[in-house]
PDB file of C-alpha atoms in Angstrom:
ATOM      1  CA  TYR U 842       4.299 -96.100-100.967  1.00 89.00           C
ATOM      2  CA  GLY U 843       3.110 -94.106-103.973  1.00 88.00           C
ATOM      3  CA  PRO U 844       0.662 -95.799-106.330  1.00 88.00           C
ATOM      4  CA  ASP U 845       0.848 -95.844-110.122  1.00 89.00           C
ATOM      5  CA  ALA U 846      -2.876 -95.501-110.669  1.00 86.00           C
ATOM      6  CA  SER U 847      -4.760 -96.166-113.883  1.00 88.00           C
ATOM      7  CA  SER U 848      -6.166 -92.636-113.666  1.00 89.00           C
ATOM      8  CA  ALA U 849      -4.576 -89.212-114.089  1.00 88.00           C
ATOM      9  CA  ALA U 850      -3.309 -88.433-110.596  1.00 88.00           C
ATOM     10  CA  GLU U 851      -0.495 -87.032-108.493  1.00 90.00           C
ATOM     11  CA  VAL U 852       0.187 -88.478-105.057  1.00 91.00           C
ATOM     12  CA  ASP U 853       2.675 -86.648-102.836  1.00 92.00           C
ATOM     13  CA  LEU U 854       4.373 -87.584 -99.596  1.00 93.00           C
ATOM     14  CA  ARG U 855       5.829 -84.389 -98.122  1.00 94.00           C
ATOM     15  CA  ALA U 856       7.805 -83.650 -94.970  1.00 93.00           C
ATOM     16  CA  LYS U 857       5.845 -81.510 -92.510  1.00 93.00           C
ATOM     17  CA  ALA U 858       8.894 -79.708 -91.115  1.00 93.00           C
ATOM     18  CA  ASP U 859      11.827 -77.786 -92.532  1.00 95.00           C
ATOM     19  CA  LEU U 860      15.243 -79.423 -92.374  1.00 94.00           C
ATOM     20  CA  ALA U 861      18.312 -77.205 -91.915  1.00 94.00           C
ATOM     21  CA  ILE U 862      21.031 -78.024 -94.430  1.00 95.00           C
ATOM     22  CA  PRO U 863      24.451 -77.220 -92.923  1.00 93.00           C
ATOM     23  CA  ALA U 864      26.746 -74.648 -94.553  1.00 92.00           C
ATOM     24  CA  GLY U 865      28.941 -77.473 -95.867  1.00 89.00           C
ATOM     25  CA  GLY U 866      26.006 -79.118 -97.642  1.00 90.00           C
ATOM     26  CA  ALA U 867      24.417 -82.535 -97.238  1.00 94.00           C
ATOM     27  CA  LYS U 868      23.132 -85.459 -99.259  1.00 95.00           C
ATOM     28  CA  LEU U 869      19.744 -87.133 -99.479  1.00 96.00           C
ATOM     29  CA  ARG U 870      19.853 -90.904 -99.862  1.00 96.00           C
ATOM     30  CA  ILE U 871      16.877 -93.160-100.490  1.00 96.00           C
ATOM     31  CA  ASN U 872      16.456 -96.868-101.030  1.00 96.00           C
ATOM     32  CA  HIS U 873      13.527 -97.536-103.303  1.00 97.00           C
ATOM     33  CA  ALA U 874      11.883 -99.868-105.794  1.00 97.00           C
ATOM     34  CA  PHE U 875       9.406 -98.938-108.480  1.00 98.00           C
ATOM     35  CA  GLY U 876       7.365-100.091-111.415  1.00 96.00           C
ATOM     36  CA  PHE U 877       5.713 -97.470-113.646  1.00 96.00           C
ATOM     37  CA  GLU U 878       3.811 -97.880-116.892  1.00 95.00           C
ATOM     38  CA  ALA U 879       6.191 -97.792-119.856  1.00 95.00           C
ATOM     39  CA  GLU U 880       6.162 -99.287-123.317  1.00 93.00           C
ATOM     40  CA  ALA U 881       8.493 -99.246-126.314  1.00 90.00           C
ATOM     41  CA  GLY U 882      10.716 -96.515-124.881  1.00 90.00           C
ATOM     42  CA  LEU U 883       7.804 -94.275-123.867  1.00 95.00           C
ATOM     43  CA  PHE U 884       7.331 -93.458-120.188  1.00 97.00           C
ATOM     44  CA  TYR U 885       3.742 -92.746-119.182  1.00 96.00           C
ATOM     45  CA  ASP U 886       4.021 -92.603-115.390  1.00 96.00           C
ATOM     46  CA  GLY U 887       6.823 -91.882-112.932  1.00 97.00           C
ATOM     47  CA  GLY U 888       8.200 -90.884-109.553  1.00 98.00           C
ATOM     48  CA  PHE U 889       9.956 -87.663-108.577  1.00 98.00           C
ATOM     49  CA  ILE U 890      11.953 -86.245-105.686  1.00 98.00           C
ATOM     50  CA  ILE U 891      10.433 -82.860-104.876  1.00 97.00           C
ATOM     51  CA  LEU U 892      11.949 -80.073-102.775  1.00 98.00           C
ATOM     52  CA  SER U 893      10.665 -76.862-101.215  1.00 97.00           C
ATOM     53  CA  ASP U 894      12.826 -73.983 -99.985  1.00 97.00           C
ATOM     54  CA  ASP U 895       9.868 -71.884 -98.775  1.00 97.00           C
ATOM     55  CA  SER U 896       8.408 -74.072 -95.999  1.00 96.00           C
ATOM     56  CA  GLY U 897       6.191 -76.008 -98.393  1.00 95.00           C
ATOM     57  CA  SER U 898       4.487 -73.142-100.222  1.00 97.00           C
ATOM     58  CA  THR U 899       5.928 -74.280-103.559  1.00 97.00           C
ATOM     59  CA  TRP U 900       7.556 -77.533-104.630  1.00 96.00           C
ATOM     60  CA  ASP U 901      10.029 -78.190-107.453  1.00 97.00           C
ATOM     61  CA  VAL U 902      11.204 -81.432-109.010  1.00 98.00           C
ATOM     62  CA  ALA U 903      14.793 -82.053-107.923  1.00 98.00           C
ATOM     63  CA  ASP U 904      17.473 -82.057-110.592  1.00 97.00           C
ATOM     64  CA  CYS U 905      18.785 -85.615-110.455  1.00 96.00           C
ATOM     65  CA  SER U 906      21.141 -85.311-113.433  1.00 93.00           C
ATOM     66  CA  SER U 907      24.130 -85.847-111.150  1.00 92.00           C
ATOM     67  CA  CYS U 908      22.512 -88.230-108.665  1.00 96.00           C
ATOM     68  CA  GLY U 909      24.681 -91.039-107.404  1.00 96.00           C
ATOM     69  CA  GLY U 910      23.376 -94.560-107.806  1.00 97.00           C
ATOM     70  CA  LEU U 911      20.111 -94.877-109.704  1.00 97.00           C
ATOM     71  CA  GLY U 912      19.135 -91.538-111.273  1.00 97.00           C
ATOM     72  CA  TYR U 913      16.083 -90.485-113.191  1.00 98.00           C
ATOM     73  CA  GLY U 914      15.630 -92.773-116.188  1.00 97.00           C
ATOM     74  CA  GLY U 915      13.622 -90.715-118.647  1.00 97.00           C
ATOM     75  CA  THR U 916      11.045 -88.061-119.432  1.00 97.00           C
ATOM     76  CA  ILE U 917       7.289 -88.517-119.020  1.00 96.00           C
ATOM     77  CA  ALA U 918       5.804 -88.659-122.535  1.00 95.00           C
ATOM     78  CA  THR U 919       3.350 -86.086-123.812  1.00 93.00           C
ATOM     79  CA  THR U 920       0.412 -88.297-124.761  1.00 88.00           C
ATOM     80  CA  GLY U 921      -2.753 -86.390-123.976  1.00 85.00           C
ATOM     81  CA  PHE U 922      -3.744 -88.950-121.325  1.00 90.00           C
ATOM     82  CA  GLY U 923      -3.517 -86.322-118.593  1.00 90.00           C
ATOM     83  CA  ASN U 924      -0.318 -87.038-116.656  1.00 92.00           C
ATOM     84  CA  PRO U 925       0.305 -83.733-114.829  1.00 94.00           C
ATOM     85  CA  MET U 926       4.080 -84.301-115.020  1.00 95.00           C
ATOM     86  CA  GLU U 927       4.385 -84.679-118.816  1.00 96.00           C
ATOM     87  CA  GLY U 928       7.765 -83.386-119.962  1.00 96.00           C
ATOM     88  CA  PHE U 929       9.472 -83.839-116.566  1.00 97.00           C
ATOM     89  CA  GLU U 930      12.345 -86.242-115.958  1.00 97.00           C
ATOM     90  CA  GLY U 931      11.720 -88.826-113.265  1.00 98.00           C
ATOM     91  CA  PHE U 932      12.125 -92.385-112.118  1.00 98.00           C
ATOM     92  CA  VAL U 933      10.420 -94.379-114.879  1.00 97.00           C
ATOM     93  CA  SER U 934       9.817 -97.952-116.048  1.00 97.00           C
ATOM     94  CA  THR U 935      11.094-100.449-113.461  1.00 97.00           C
ATOM     95  CA  SER U 936      13.968-100.552-111.021  1.00 97.00           C
ATOM     96  CA  PHE U 937      14.152-104.372-111.051  1.00 96.00           C
ATOM     97  CA  GLY U 938      14.318-104.478-107.248  1.00 96.00           C
ATOM     98  CA  PHE U 939      15.558-102.080-104.602  1.00 97.00           C
ATOM     99  CA  ALA U 940      18.186 -99.532-105.588  1.00 97.00           C
ATOM    100  CA  THR U 941      19.856 -96.533-103.942  1.00 98.00           C
ATOM    101  CA  THR U 942      19.716 -92.947-105.128  1.00 98.00           C
ATOM    102  CA  GLN U 943      21.828 -90.172-103.631  1.00 97.00           C
ATOM    103  CA  LEU U 944      21.009 -86.513-104.325  1.00 98.00           C
ATOM    104  CA  ASP U 945      23.533 -83.778-103.499  1.00 96.00           C
ATOM    105  CA  LEU U 946      21.873 -80.934-101.572  1.00 96.00           C
ATOM    106  CA  ALA U 947      24.911 -78.597-101.745  1.00 95.00           C
ATOM    107  CA  SER U 948      22.869 -75.968-103.609  1.00 96.00           C
ATOM    108  CA  TYR U 949      20.734 -75.643-100.451  1.00 96.00           C
ATOM    109  CA  ALA U 950      23.700 -75.237 -98.055  1.00 95.00           C
ATOM    110  CA  GLY U 951      22.828 -72.878 -95.213  1.00 96.00           C
ATOM    111  CA  GLN U 952      19.098 -73.003 -96.037  1.00 97.00           C
ATOM    112  CA  SER U 953      16.103 -74.888 -94.702  1.00 96.00           C
ATOM    113  CA  ILE U 954      14.221 -77.197 -97.054  1.00 96.00           C
ATOM    114  CA  ARG U 955      11.450 -79.734 -97.063  1.00 95.00           C
ATOM    115  CA  ILE U 956      11.698 -82.962 -99.006  1.00 95.00           C
ATOM    116  CA  GLY U 957       8.957 -84.905-100.676  1.00 95.00           C
ATOM    117  CA  PHE U 958       8.194 -87.633-103.164  1.00 95.00           C
ATOM    118  CA  ARG U 959       5.594 -87.612-105.931  1.00 95.00           C
ATOM    119  CA  THR U 960       4.098 -90.279-108.144  1.00 95.00           C
ATOM    120  CA  SER U 961       2.304 -89.110-111.237  1.00 95.00           C
ATOM    121  CA  SER U 962       0.183 -91.191-113.581  1.00 94.00           C
ATOM    122  CA  ASP U 963      -1.905 -90.837-116.721  1.00 93.00           C
ATOM    123  CA  SER U 964      -5.475 -92.035-117.298  1.00 92.00           C
ATOM    124  CA  SER U 965      -4.373 -95.300-118.877  1.00 88.00           C
ATOM    125  CA  VAL U 966      -2.707 -98.431-117.465  1.00 90.00           C
ATOM    126  CA  GLY U 967      -1.064 -98.447-114.042  1.00 87.00           C
ATOM    127  CA  ASP U 968       1.660-100.528-112.417  1.00 93.00           C
ATOM    128  CA  PHE U 969       2.726-101.341-108.862  1.00 92.00           C
ATOM    129  CA  GLY U 970       4.079 -97.839-108.104  1.00 95.00           C
ATOM    130  CA  TRP U 971       6.926 -96.641-105.882  1.00 96.00           C
ATOM    131  CA  ILE U 972       8.109 -98.126-102.612  1.00 94.00           C
ATOM    132  CA  LEU U 973      10.387 -95.876-100.536  1.00 93.00           C
ATOM    133  CA  ASP U 974      12.550 -96.998 -97.649  1.00 91.00           C
ATOM    134  CA  ASP U 975      15.491 -95.668 -95.637  1.00 91.00           C
ATOM    135  CA  VAL U 976      15.193 -91.953 -96.403  1.00 94.00           C
ATOM    136  CA  ARG U 977      18.296 -90.248 -94.969  1.00 93.00           C
ATOM    137  CA  ILE U 978      19.899 -86.823 -95.087  1.00 94.00           C
ATOM    138  CA  PHE U 979      23.504 -86.831 -93.990  1.00 91.00           C
ATOM    139  CA  THR U 980      26.745 -84.897 -94.139  1.00 90.00           C
ATOM    140  CA  CYS U 981      30.048 -86.262 -95.313  1.00 81.00           C
ATOM    141  CA  VAL U 982      33.002 -85.758 -93.042  1.00 76.00           C
ATOM    142  CA  PRO U 983      36.625 -86.221 -94.022  1.00 75.00           C
ATOM    143  CA  PRO U 984      38.166 -89.509 -92.939  1.00 71.00           C
ATOM    144  CA  PRO U 985      40.022 -89.402 -89.640  1.00 68.00           C
ATOM    145  CA  THR U 986      43.679 -88.468 -89.719  1.00 72.00           C
ATOM    146  CA  GLU U 987      45.713 -91.611 -89.430  1.00 72.00           C
ATOM    147  CA  ILE U 988      48.096 -91.610 -86.479  1.00 66.00           C
ATOM    148  CA  PHE U 989      49.652 -94.993 -87.025  1.00 67.00           C
ATOM    149  CA  ASP U 990      49.821 -97.635 -89.746  1.00 62.00           C
ATOM    150  CA  ASP U 991      51.971-100.726 -90.080  1.00 62.00           C
ATOM    151  CA  ASP U 992      50.643-103.671 -92.009  1.00 60.00           C
ATOM    152  CA  PHE U 993      53.930-105.593 -91.497  1.00 65.00           C
ATOM    153  CA  GLU U 994      54.283-106.434 -95.187  1.00 66.00           C
ATOM    154  CA  SER U 995      57.629-104.610 -95.495  1.00 70.00           C
ATOM    155  CA  GLY U 996      59.212-107.014 -93.044  1.00 67.00           C
ATOM    156  CA  ASP U 997      60.807-104.091 -91.157  1.00 71.00           C
ATOM    157  CA  LEU U 998      60.303-104.894 -87.476  1.00 66.00           C
ATOM    158  CA  LEU U 999      62.977-102.521 -86.104  1.00 70.00           C
ATOM    159  CA  GLY U1000      60.306-100.370 -84.488  1.00 64.00           C
ATOM    160  CA  TRP U1001      58.931-103.342 -82.574  1.00 69.00           C
ATOM    161  CA  SER U1002      60.077-105.461 -79.675  1.00 59.00           C
ATOM    162  CA  SER U1003      58.819-108.867 -78.712  1.00 64.00           C
ATOM    163  CA  SER U1004      58.915-110.948 -75.603  1.00 61.00           C
ATOM    164  CA  VAL U1005      57.957-114.436 -74.692  1.00 68.00           C
ATOM    165  CA  GLN U1006      56.583-115.150 -71.261  1.00 56.00           C
TER     166      GLN U1006
END
């Protein structure tokens, strides 16, 4: 859980260990729900996927422009109310329930990374924040090679025998 406080704040949840991304790449998938302060098309608070490729020394906001499922919804407004993430794209407004986001980690293939999640708020109104569940990193494998297929719709039963006992 990451709160959407009514004060200027960043709250991070960061992995403590590096995760090796295989040479073929991998994907990060999260199920999440959120509610962040927004009004009239302006986004004051938000949530961000953050990544580190140097064992946690520095963290960058993940580019979610090609995320599958629910991607970032807008840019944090520059208001002067102190949100440290003003100008960054993130998860904003409300998700209207749980949704899935999938981030391609192919650009980190063959490297070790750490993943994290950040909520960032301004010094004004808050909301319920960000609930994360089912965080997974996985690889996609090609489907198995089919050895046999007959769905019997052709009506051709010459390759079959039957018996009654």
